[in-house]
Amino acid sequence: LQQSVLPVHWERATAEAHGDKGISHVLDFGPGESVGIGAITARNKEGTGVQVILAGALQGDRGLGDKSTLFDANPKSVRFAPNWERDFGPKLVRLADGSLMVDTRFTRLLGKPPVMVAGMTPTTANEQIVAAFTKAGFHGELAGGGQHTEAYFRDRVAKIMAEIPAGEGITTNLLFLNAYLWGFQYPLVEVMRQEGKPMDGVTIAAGVPTLETANEVLASLRKSGIQHVSFKPGNIASIKQVIEIAKANPESQILLQWTGGRGGGHHSYEDMHEPILQTYAAMRRLPNLTLVAGSGFGDAKDALPYMTGEWSREFGMPAMPFDAVLVASRVMASQEALTSPEAKALIAQAPGIPNEKAWEGSYEGPVGGVRTVVSELGEPIHKLDTRGIALWAKYDAKYFNKPPAEAEAAILADKATIIAELNRDYQKVYFGKKADGRVADLEDMTYMEVARRMVELMHVPGGEGGRWIDVTFRDRVYDFLVRTEERFHRSGDSTAFVQSPKQLETDPVAFLQEFFARYPKAQERLIASEDVDYFLNLAKRPGKPVNFIPVIDKDLKIWFKKDSLWQSEDLEAVPGKDVQRVAILQGPVAVRYT
Ligand SMILES: Cc1cc2nc3c(=O)[nH]c(=O)nc-3n(C[C@H](O)[C@H](O)[C@H](O)COP(=O)(O)O)c2cc1C
């Protein structure tokens, strides 16, 4: 019997056994058989191209060879172990037209280079940028987060189709956690596909569905002709869930977009590397799973190790290549992005963090100019540290993360301060305001003051009569005027002055002037309590969520957070055109490249 009395660093002792060094097989002559050192070595050597054979065992186990393997004289029977670098690393291929292209599982699946633009609300929610990256020959995603209604979504798809060459597909990024959007968008993508629109792929973002739900969704997407489906797991448990989904659906082409806690926008609590080190082998056993690395990328030099797989060597592991990388934050400042120039300038000014591990500090305060706050969906999200976002972080801690009753009491007690802070620092200001500029509650406003304030906040002056931020904003003003007219119309009067929302289309300020000249009492009468309720219902009505806070109550969190991203693309619609009021999504690592 022999016993080692000093530690044996087995991984180091066997380091030379590596496919790269010309070693393809290791023979274990020990007595341990399938639970001996051979099995441990096989696990350590996974992905290096080294096949372990249990030379003393009559029966191998878990992919290990046995004595019969050793003595099999047929050369065809020799089994080689996977070598991740060789099997999955990028190669070059020459296409029929003579051009050279990088060859990975991703490029073969999509016929595009292995760099993609991730789905971003609002940045990739418009036709301009989707058409731009498609025409440039790249794969990317149309963000469903910006498509509020079926008509709007269809209009976007039609506009993209008009821009991109025939034969190019559209992949949509659908937010699984958002029940309203998912509820109409997932069926709609299938319907559009059946109508012949080039809906090629779907990304199921913001949450990985259960295996049962995923099986149903994938079967349905396959049936309607969707060619590939991406998932965006945020931790090891959800990576394993995607592995199970891919296993259960071998006919579906699945992409796994891995973005760790350092990514822009919604992010997980996880390190970028650890979850992959633990799951890479299992992922690579699946022929229908394509791996995309994301988060923190912004140039070729730093992204390349993820393509070649070199990144994992510093963790003492064999090379673990991804099939593609995705970029997001970096694209927000591109020329084609509709991000406002002032927001792009803020992105350029934010230093980012040189040491990527420092991102975890973003929960406590800004790091590299980026903070974590809790999003509308209740998930951590990275945003530039503007005045508005510093206020958001403060309210998360002070009110929104508290139990509802405690939050409500605190909100009501601080009402005056909250109103002052919203009006000074946030993109959505408090609605209540008298004609002379004093803050007031709705009950203390006249019909005319309410109507004018609606127009002031929801309509942008300038040009020929200005523009409505959204048509549903115009329609709400129209409905409020109809209600007002009902209140002040005398029975003997001729027909109603307010006939159609179109009357408000150009120059609503002038229209209100005329309207209230006809109804002088509405200039002075405070709005009735039923009409306060009517106004609040108008504000809550489906359509684009309103861009102001109509009341300080227990629902402050909803009013504050809902639909809070578009302002970074439309500073004209923000009080004082003040970029410091708005929410600008960015990753703390990626931002250093801009
Ligand atoms: C402006 C912005 C908006 C985003 N919106 C979405 C979205 O709608 N859906 C989604 O799946 N991910 C969204 N993300 C996350 C990105 O798709 C991507 O996973 C992440 O930003 C990658 O990290 P990086 O920004 O460091 O490159 C968003 C990110 C940014 C920066």
Short mmCIF file of C-alpha atoms in Angstrom, two decimals, residues 182-502:
data_model
loop_
_atom_site.label_atom_id
_atom_site.label_comp_id
_atom_site.label_asym_id
_atom_site.label_seq_id
_atom_site.Cartn_x
_atom_site.Cartn_y
_atom_site.Cartn_z
CA TRP A 182 -45.79 39.10 -24.57
CA GLY A 183 -49.53 38.42 -24.67
CA PHE A 184 -50.04 40.10 -28.03
CA GLN A 185 -46.55 40.09 -29.55
CA TYR A 186 -45.76 36.39 -29.45
CA PRO A 187 -48.93 35.38 -31.34
CA LEU A 188 -48.54 38.38 -33.64
CA VAL A 189 -45.04 37.38 -34.75
CA GLU A 190 -46.43 33.98 -35.71
CA VAL A 191 -49.34 35.54 -37.57
CA MET A 192 -47.00 37.89 -39.45
CA ARG A 193 -44.77 34.95 -40.36
CA GLN A 194 -47.80 33.11 -41.72
CA GLU A 195 -48.73 36.18 -43.71
CA GLY A 196 -45.35 35.89 -45.41
CA LYS A 197 -43.42 38.56 -43.53
CA PRO A 198 -39.77 37.65 -43.00
CA MET A 199 -40.07 36.99 -39.25
CA ASP A 200 -37.08 34.66 -38.95
CA GLY A 201 -36.22 34.58 -35.29
CA VAL A 202 -37.53 35.32 -31.84
CA THR A 203 -35.59 36.18 -28.70
CA ILE A 204 -37.37 35.33 -25.50
CA ALA A 205 -35.91 37.98 -23.23
CA ALA A 206 -36.44 39.05 -19.62
CA GLY A 207 -36.90 35.63 -18.06
CA VAL A 208 -36.54 32.01 -19.19
CA PRO A 209 -39.90 30.20 -19.33
CA THR A 210 -40.41 26.86 -17.57
CA LEU A 211 -39.63 23.76 -19.62
CA GLU A 212 -43.32 23.09 -20.08
CA THR A 213 -44.09 26.59 -21.37
CA ALA A 214 -40.94 26.63 -23.51
CA ASN A 215 -41.91 23.31 -25.10
CA GLU A 216 -45.28 24.74 -26.09
CA VAL A 217 -43.82 28.01 -27.35
CA LEU A 218 -41.06 26.31 -29.35
CA ALA A 219 -43.46 23.80 -30.92
CA SER A 220 -45.71 26.64 -31.93
CA LEU A 221 -42.85 28.78 -33.29
CA ARG A 222 -41.52 25.82 -35.28
CA LYS A 223 -44.93 25.24 -36.74
CA SER A 224 -45.22 28.81 -37.90
CA GLY A 225 -41.78 28.66 -39.52
CA ILE A 226 -39.64 30.68 -37.07
CA GLN A 227 -36.11 29.41 -37.67
CA HIS A 228 -34.26 30.22 -34.49
CA VAL A 229 -35.07 31.15 -30.92
CA SER A 230 -32.76 32.86 -28.43
CA PHE A 231 -32.89 32.81 -24.66
CA LYS A 232 -31.09 35.17 -22.30
CA PRO A 233 -30.49 33.31 -19.04
CA GLY A 234 -29.10 35.36 -16.15
CA ASN A 235 -27.58 32.71 -13.87
CA ILE A 236 -26.51 29.07 -13.68
CA ALA A 237 -29.97 27.81 -12.84
CA SER A 238 -31.49 29.46 -15.89
CA ILE A 239 -28.59 28.36 -18.12
CA LYS A 240 -29.41 24.82 -17.02
CA GLN A 241 -33.04 25.47 -17.84
CA VAL A 242 -32.07 26.52 -21.37
CA ILE A 243 -29.96 23.35 -21.68
CA GLU A 244 -33.02 21.29 -20.72
CA ILE A 245 -35.13 23.23 -23.22
CA ALA A 246 -32.58 22.65 -26.00
CA LYS A 247 -32.38 18.94 -25.15
CA ALA A 248 -36.13 18.56 -25.20
CA ASN A 249 -36.39 20.36 -28.56
CA PRO A 250 -33.70 18.91 -30.80
CA GLU A 251 -35.52 20.17 -33.91
CA SER A 252 -35.29 23.80 -32.75
CA GLN A 253 -32.21 25.91 -33.29
CA ILE A 254 -31.57 27.60 -29.97
CA LEU A 255 -29.22 30.48 -29.29
CA LEU A 256 -28.09 31.13 -25.75
CA GLN A 257 -27.12 34.76 -25.26
CA TRP A 258 -25.09 34.94 -22.11
CA THR A 259 -24.89 38.39 -20.56
CA GLY A 260 -23.65 38.64 -17.00
CA GLY A 261 -24.17 41.21 -14.29
CA ARG A 262 -21.83 43.68 -15.95
CA GLY A 263 -24.12 44.14 -18.97
CA GLY A 264 -26.12 47.20 -19.97
CA GLY A 265 -29.82 47.47 -19.28
CA HIS A 266 -31.35 44.69 -17.20
CA HIS A 267 -28.61 42.61 -15.67
CA SER A 268 -28.26 39.61 -13.43
CA TYR A 269 -26.37 39.37 -10.16
CA GLU A 270 -23.82 37.05 -11.72
CA ASP A 271 -20.21 37.20 -12.65
CA MET A 272 -19.58 37.07 -16.40
CA HIS A 273 -17.32 34.00 -16.29
CA GLU A 274 -18.10 31.64 -13.43
CA PRO A 275 -21.48 30.36 -14.68
CA ILE A 276 -19.99 29.56 -18.10
CA LEU A 277 -16.98 27.74 -16.65
CA GLN A 278 -19.45 25.50 -14.87
CA THR A 279 -21.87 24.84 -17.71
CA TYR A 280 -19.79 25.06 -20.90
CA ALA A 281 -19.28 21.29 -21.22
CA ALA A 282 -22.98 20.57 -20.88
CA MET A 283 -23.86 23.27 -23.40
CA ARG A 284 -21.36 21.97 -25.92
CA ARG A 285 -22.87 18.50 -25.90
CA LEU A 286 -25.93 19.92 -27.65
CA PRO A 287 -25.68 20.21 -31.42
CA ASN A 288 -28.67 22.59 -31.63
CA LEU A 289 -27.32 25.15 -29.15
CA THR A 290 -25.38 28.20 -30.37
CA LEU A 291 -23.50 30.26 -27.80
CA VAL A 292 -23.33 34.04 -27.88
CA ALA A 293 -21.24 36.02 -25.39
CA GLY A 294 -22.45 39.43 -24.37
CA SER A 295 -21.94 42.27 -21.92
CA GLY A 296 -19.10 44.71 -21.65
CA PHE A 297 -17.94 44.54 -25.26
CA GLY A 298 -16.98 47.52 -27.33
CA ASP A 299 -13.91 46.74 -29.38
CA ALA A 300 -12.33 43.89 -31.30
CA LYS A 301 -9.35 43.43 -29.02
CA ASP A 302 -11.37 42.68 -25.89
CA ALA A 303 -14.06 40.67 -27.67
CA LEU A 304 -11.65 38.40 -29.57
CA PRO A 305 -10.68 36.16 -26.61
CA TYR A 306 -14.35 35.16 -26.31
CA MET A 307 -14.39 34.07 -29.94
CA THR A 308 -11.13 32.13 -29.75
CA GLY A 309 -11.95 30.84 -26.27
CA GLU A 310 -8.73 32.19 -24.77
CA TRP A 311 -10.66 33.97 -21.98
CA SER A 312 -11.08 30.78 -19.94
CA ARG A 313 -7.39 29.86 -19.81
CA GLU A 314 -6.73 32.32 -17.00
CA PHE A 315 -9.17 30.25 -14.94
CA GLY A 316 -7.07 27.14 -15.58
CA MET A 317 -9.57 25.77 -18.07
CA PRO A 318 -9.20 24.78 -21.71
CA ALA A 319 -10.25 27.32 -24.34
CA MET A 320 -14.02 27.84 -24.35
CA PRO A 321 -14.94 29.60 -27.59
CA PHE A 322 -18.30 31.28 -28.09
CA ASP A 323 -19.90 31.19 -31.53
CA ALA A 324 -20.50 34.96 -31.62
CA VAL A 325 -20.44 38.09 -29.49
CA LEU A 326 -23.19 40.63 -29.04
CA VAL A 327 -22.89 44.36 -28.57
CA ALA A 328 -25.49 46.64 -27.06
CA SER A 329 -24.48 49.69 -24.96
CA ARG A 330 -21.75 50.53 -27.45
CA VAL A 331 -24.31 50.75 -30.27
CA MET A 332 -26.44 53.28 -28.40
CA ALA A 333 -23.95 56.00 -29.27
CA SER A 334 -23.64 55.06 -32.94
CA GLN A 335 -24.61 57.51 -35.62
CA GLU A 336 -27.60 55.44 -36.67
CA ALA A 337 -29.02 55.23 -33.12
CA LEU A 338 -31.78 57.73 -32.37
CA THR A 339 -30.33 58.41 -28.91
CA SER A 340 -30.37 62.19 -28.54
CA PRO A 341 -27.02 63.90 -29.14
CA GLU A 342 -26.99 65.17 -25.52
CA ALA A 343 -27.47 61.62 -24.22
CA LYS A 344 -24.72 60.37 -26.55
CA ALA A 345 -22.45 63.06 -25.12
CA LEU A 346 -23.19 61.88 -21.57
CA ILE A 347 -22.40 58.29 -22.61
CA ALA A 348 -19.10 59.48 -24.05
CA GLN A 349 -18.28 61.34 -20.84
CA ALA A 350 -18.96 58.41 -18.51
CA PRO A 351 -15.58 56.81 -17.80
CA GLY A 352 -16.74 53.23 -17.17
CA ILE A 353 -14.72 50.88 -15.00
CA PRO A 354 -11.33 49.49 -15.99
CA ASN A 355 -11.66 46.53 -13.62
CA GLU A 356 -14.82 44.71 -14.60
CA LYS A 357 -15.24 43.17 -11.16
CA ALA A 358 -16.02 46.65 -9.80
CA TRP A 359 -19.49 46.59 -11.42
CA GLU A 360 -20.99 45.11 -8.27
CA GLY A 361 -20.46 48.47 -6.58
CA SER A 362 -23.22 49.86 -8.85
CA TYR A 363 -25.82 48.59 -6.36
CA GLU A 364 -24.55 51.02 -3.73
CA GLY A 365 -23.78 54.03 -5.91
CA PRO A 366 -22.40 55.06 -9.28
CA VAL A 367 -19.36 53.18 -10.65
CA GLY A 368 -17.74 54.54 -13.77
CA GLY A 369 -20.79 56.79 -14.16
CA VAL A 370 -23.36 53.95 -14.05
CA ARG A 371 -25.80 52.88 -11.32
CA THR A 372 -28.09 49.94 -10.69
CA VAL A 373 -31.73 50.81 -10.01
CA VAL A 374 -34.82 48.59 -9.90
CA SER A 375 -36.65 48.66 -13.23
CA GLU A 376 -40.34 48.87 -14.01
CA LEU A 377 -40.23 45.05 -14.20
CA GLY A 378 -38.78 44.83 -10.69
CA GLU A 379 -35.35 43.75 -11.94
CA PRO A 380 -31.91 45.34 -11.53
CA ILE A 381 -30.99 47.61 -14.43
CA HIS A 382 -27.90 49.66 -15.28
CA LYS A 383 -28.37 53.32 -16.15
CA LEU A 384 -26.15 56.36 -16.41
CA ASP A 385 -25.98 58.28 -13.17
CA THR A 386 -28.01 61.33 -14.20
CA ARG A 387 -29.83 63.52 -11.65
CA GLY A 388 -33.04 61.73 -12.55
CA ILE A 389 -31.52 58.30 -11.94
CA ALA A 390 -29.94 59.37 -8.67
CA LEU A 391 -33.49 60.33 -7.63
CA TRP A 392 -34.76 56.95 -8.84
CA ALA A 393 -32.14 55.18 -6.69
CA LYS A 394 -33.10 57.34 -3.72
CA TYR A 395 -36.82 56.51 -4.13
CA ASP A 396 -36.06 52.79 -4.56
CA ALA A 397 -34.40 52.81 -1.16
CA LYS A 398 -36.78 55.22 0.54
CA TYR A 399 -40.17 54.11 -0.81
CA PHE A 400 -40.34 51.57 -3.61
CA ASN A 401 -38.46 48.73 -1.93
CA LYS A 402 -40.55 49.06 1.23
CA PRO A 403 -43.70 47.03 2.05
CA PRO A 404 -46.74 48.72 0.42
CA ALA A 405 -48.34 50.16 3.58
CA GLU A 406 -45.05 51.56 4.86
CA ALA A 407 -44.25 52.99 1.41
CA GLU A 408 -47.64 54.69 1.13
CA ALA A 409 -47.35 56.35 4.53
CA ALA A 410 -43.85 57.62 3.74
CA ILE A 411 -44.88 58.88 0.29
CA LEU A 412 -47.86 60.80 1.66
CA ALA A 413 -45.79 62.29 4.47
CA ASP A 414 -43.15 63.50 1.99
CA LYS A 415 -45.57 64.68 -0.69
CA ALA A 416 -44.34 68.29 -0.93
CA THR A 417 -40.69 67.26 -1.11
CA ILE A 418 -41.43 64.59 -3.70
CA ILE A 419 -43.25 67.10 -5.91
CA ALA A 420 -40.36 69.56 -5.63
CA GLU A 421 -37.82 66.83 -6.47
CA LEU A 422 -39.80 65.52 -9.45
CA ASN A 423 -40.19 69.03 -10.83
CA ARG A 424 -36.50 69.79 -10.38
CA ASP A 425 -34.82 66.53 -11.37
CA TYR A 426 -37.05 64.02 -13.15
CA GLN A 427 -38.28 63.50 -16.68
CA LYS A 428 -41.86 63.07 -15.47
CA VAL A 429 -42.93 66.12 -13.54
CA TYR A 430 -45.93 66.56 -11.25
CA PHE A 431 -49.02 67.38 -13.26
CA GLY A 432 -50.72 69.80 -10.91
CA LYS A 433 -49.91 73.43 -11.67
CA LYS A 434 -51.86 76.69 -11.61
CA ALA A 435 -51.76 79.18 -14.46
CA ASP A 436 -49.32 81.32 -12.49
CA GLY A 437 -46.91 78.39 -12.13
CA ARG A 438 -47.66 77.41 -8.51
CA VAL A 439 -47.83 73.71 -7.70
CA ALA A 440 -51.40 72.58 -7.09
CA ASP A 441 -53.38 69.38 -6.83
CA LEU A 442 -55.86 68.47 -9.52
CA GLU A 443 -58.83 69.51 -7.33
CA ASP A 444 -57.45 73.03 -7.24
CA MET A 445 -57.13 73.42 -11.00
CA THR A 446 -59.70 74.87 -13.36
CA TYR A 447 -60.84 73.04 -16.48
CA MET A 448 -58.74 75.39 -18.52
CA GLU A 449 -55.67 74.87 -16.39
CA VAL A 450 -55.97 71.09 -16.71
CA ALA A 451 -56.41 71.22 -20.48
CA ARG A 452 -53.51 73.62 -20.94
CA ARG A 453 -51.24 71.60 -18.70
CA MET A 454 -52.05 68.46 -20.69
CA VAL A 455 -51.04 70.19 -23.88
CA GLU A 456 -47.96 71.72 -22.27
CA LEU A 457 -46.68 68.29 -21.24
CA MET A 458 -47.91 66.01 -24.03
CA HIS A 459 -47.39 68.23 -27.06
CA VAL A 460 -44.08 69.58 -28.28
CA PRO A 461 -44.28 73.08 -29.79
CA GLY A 462 -42.18 74.21 -32.74
CA GLY A 463 -42.23 73.84 -36.49
CA GLU A 464 -45.65 73.95 -38.10
CA GLY A 465 -47.92 73.69 -35.10
CA GLY A 466 -45.63 71.32 -33.20
CA ARG A 467 -46.27 67.61 -32.70
CA TRP A 468 -47.96 65.26 -30.28
CA ILE A 469 -45.55 62.93 -28.47
CA ASP A 470 -48.06 60.19 -29.21
CA VAL A 471 -51.45 60.15 -30.87
CA THR A 472 -53.02 58.64 -27.74
CA PHE A 473 -51.92 61.77 -25.88
CA ARG A 474 -53.83 63.92 -28.35
CA ASP A 475 -56.88 61.69 -27.96
CA ARG A 476 -56.82 62.06 -24.20
CA VAL A 477 -56.87 65.84 -24.49
CA TYR A 478 -59.72 65.52 -26.94
CA ASP A 479 -61.72 63.36 -24.53
CA PHE A 480 -61.08 65.81 -21.71
CA LEU A 481 -62.37 68.67 -23.87
CA VAL A 482 -65.46 66.66 -24.81
CA ARG A 483 -66.14 66.16 -21.10
CA THR A 484 -65.53 69.86 -20.42
CA GLU A 485 -67.86 70.87 -23.20
CA GLU A 486 -70.56 68.59 -21.80
CA ARG A 487 -70.26 70.41 -18.49
CA PHE A 488 -70.49 73.93 -19.91
CA HIS A 489 -72.60 73.52 -23.01
CA ARG A 490 -75.94 75.22 -22.63
CA SER A 491 -78.90 73.21 -23.84
CA GLY A 492 -80.00 75.89 -26.27
CA ASP A 493 -76.60 76.12 -27.94
CA SER A 494 -75.99 74.85 -31.41
CA THR A 495 -73.82 71.80 -32.10
CA ALA A 496 -70.74 70.96 -30.03
CA PHE A 497 -67.53 72.81 -30.84
CA VAL A 498 -65.36 69.73 -30.25
CA GLN A 499 -66.09 67.28 -33.05
CA SER A 500 -62.96 65.28 -33.78
CA PRO A 501 -59.48 64.69 -32.34
CA LYS A 502 -58.18 65.94 -35.69
#
